[in-house]
Short mmCIF file of C-alpha atoms in Angstrom, two decimals:
data_model
loop_
_atom_site.label_atom_id
_atom_site.label_comp_id
_atom_site.label_asym_id
_atom_site.label_seq_id
_atom_site.Cartn_x
_atom_site.Cartn_y
_atom_site.Cartn_z
CA UNK S 218 47.79 22.55 -28.38
CA UNK S 219 51.48 22.38 -27.49
CA UNK S 220 50.82 22.43 -23.72
CA UNK S 221 48.34 19.60 -24.20
CA UNK S 222 50.89 17.59 -26.21
CA UNK S 223 53.48 18.16 -23.49
CA UNK S 224 51.03 17.09 -20.78
CA UNK S 225 50.20 13.86 -22.64
CA UNK S 226 53.90 13.09 -23.13
CA UNK S 227 54.62 13.84 -19.47
CA UNK S 228 51.84 11.59 -18.17
CA UNK S 229 52.11 9.00 -20.97
CA UNK S 230 48.33 8.84 -20.98
CA UNK S 231 45.35 10.13 -22.93
CA UNK S 232 42.88 9.16 -20.23
CA UNK S 233 39.88 11.49 -20.32
CA UNK S 234 40.60 12.81 -23.81
CA UNK S 235 38.44 12.27 -26.87
CA UNK S 236 40.38 11.18 -29.95
CA UNK S 237 37.41 12.03 -32.18
CA UNK S 238 37.64 15.65 -31.05
CA UNK S 239 41.27 15.88 -32.12
CA UNK S 240 40.60 14.16 -35.45
CA UNK S 241 37.80 16.60 -36.22
CA UNK S 242 40.08 19.53 -35.37
CA UNK S 243 42.58 18.25 -37.95
CA UNK S 244 39.79 18.21 -40.53
CA UNK S 245 38.68 21.72 -39.58
CA UNK S 246 42.19 23.18 -39.77
CA UNK S 247 42.77 21.43 -43.09
CA UNK S 248 39.62 22.97 -44.55
CA UNK S 249 40.52 26.42 -43.23
CA UNK S 250 44.08 26.28 -44.51
CA UNK S 251 43.04 24.90 -47.91
CA UNK S 252 40.45 27.63 -48.37
CA UNK S 253 42.96 30.37 -47.57
CA UNK S 254 45.50 28.85 -49.95
CA UNK S 255 42.83 28.49 -52.64
CA UNK S 256 41.84 32.15 -52.27
CA UNK S 257 45.46 33.25 -52.50
CA UNK S 258 45.40 35.05 -49.17
CA UNK S 259 48.70 36.31 -47.75
CA UNK S 260 50.47 34.10 -45.21
CA UNK S 261 49.70 36.64 -42.50
CA UNK S 262 46.00 35.82 -42.98
CA UNK S 263 46.34 32.05 -42.62
CA UNK S 264 49.73 31.27 -41.09
CA UNK S 265 48.18 30.38 -37.76
CA UNK S 266 46.13 27.63 -39.44
CA UNK S 267 49.30 26.03 -40.79
CA UNK S 268 50.85 25.85 -37.33
CA UNK S 269 47.61 24.72 -35.69
CA UNK S 270 47.23 21.98 -38.30
CA UNK S 271 50.75 20.67 -37.67
CA UNK S 272 50.14 20.73 -33.91
CA UNK S 273 46.78 18.97 -34.29
CA UNK S 274 48.34 16.24 -36.45
CA UNK S 275 51.07 15.74 -33.84
CA UNK S 276 48.40 15.58 -31.14
CA UNK S 277 46.48 12.90 -33.06
CA UNK S 278 49.70 10.92 -33.61
CA UNK S 279 50.52 11.10 -29.89
CA UNK S 280 47.01 9.99 -28.95
CA UNK S 281 47.25 7.10 -31.40
CA UNK S 282 50.57 6.12 -29.82
CA UNK S 283 49.17 6.13 -26.28
CA UNK S 284 45.92 4.38 -27.21
CA UNK S 285 47.52 1.09 -28.20
CA UNK S 286 46.40 -1.04 -29.85
CA UNK S 287 45.24 1.29 -32.60
CA UNK S 288 42.17 -0.26 -34.16
CA UNK S 289 41.47 -0.72 -37.84
CA UNK S 290 38.96 2.13 -37.85
CA UNK S 291 41.55 4.63 -36.67
CA UNK S 292 44.04 3.47 -39.29
CA UNK S 293 41.36 3.76 -41.96
CA UNK S 294 40.51 7.33 -40.89
CA UNK S 295 44.20 8.27 -40.89
CA UNK S 296 44.75 6.73 -44.33
CA UNK S 297 41.63 8.41 -45.71
CA UNK S 298 42.85 11.77 -44.40
CA UNK S 299 46.33 11.22 -45.89
CA UNK S 300 44.71 10.41 -49.22
CA UNK S 301 42.28 13.31 -49.35
CA UNK S 302 44.11 16.15 -47.56
CA UNK S 303 46.78 16.69 -50.26
CA UNK S 304 44.05 17.04 -52.89
CA UNK S 305 42.20 19.58 -50.79
CA UNK S 306 45.34 21.51 -49.85
CA UNK S 307 46.51 21.58 -53.47
CA UNK S 308 43.22 23.19 -54.49
CA UNK S 309 42.16 20.37 -56.80
CA UNK S 310 38.47 20.74 -55.94
CA UNK S 311 35.58 22.44 -57.64
CA UNK S 312 35.29 26.06 -56.40
CA UNK S 313 31.72 25.44 -55.24
CA UNK S 314 32.91 22.49 -53.17
CA UNK S 315 35.57 24.71 -51.59
CA UNK S 316 32.88 27.20 -50.62
CA UNK S 317 30.73 24.42 -49.16
CA UNK S 318 33.67 22.97 -47.22
CA UNK S 319 34.60 26.38 -45.87
CA UNK S 320 31.00 27.03 -44.87
CA UNK S 321 30.97 23.69 -43.03
CA UNK S 322 34.18 24.32 -41.07
CA UNK S 323 32.34 26.02 -38.21
CA UNK S 324 30.10 22.98 -37.84
CA UNK S 325 33.20 20.75 -37.91
CA UNK S 326 34.80 22.73 -35.07
CA UNK S 327 31.54 22.68 -33.11
CA UNK S 328 31.25 18.92 -33.61
CA UNK S 329 34.89 18.58 -32.55
CA UNK S 330 33.96 19.89 -29.10
CA UNK S 331 30.94 17.63 -28.57
CA UNK S 332 32.84 14.32 -28.06
CA UNK S 333 35.09 15.89 -25.41
CA UNK S 334 32.15 17.58 -23.66
CA UNK S 335 30.25 14.28 -23.65
CA UNK S 336 33.27 12.40 -22.30
CA UNK S 337 33.73 14.98 -19.53
CA UNK S 338 30.02 14.75 -18.66
CA UNK S 339 30.08 10.95 -18.63
CA UNK S 340 33.24 10.85 -16.48
CA UNK S 341 31.94 13.69 -14.26
CA UNK S 342 35.40 15.20 -14.65
CA UNK S 343 37.48 17.29 -17.03
CA UNK S 344 40.37 14.84 -16.89
#
């Protein structure tokens, strides 16, 4: 993710990139990290998720910055995430819901790829 962030900053453009893909990655990493924290796994088992989540959030922030004006829908999604993520990361969910969220993370990551694949197909280019 860091090379992608650097490339966006260098070109000052997000042309050809799907914001929805990055937003879904943030959700997927949040679910993965929260589950590992909830299960009490050692940092060595989930540390990568913490760094990937931070990078994904930075990537979303950079894409918001370069996709001015940021519409109401994007702000609403960001505010919703900021409201829900701390609850999930703090483990304040029913254990069954945690299991369901963790089971859904693979679908979230798969769905995160679809918007970018579709955009590449539509543009007949990978950016």
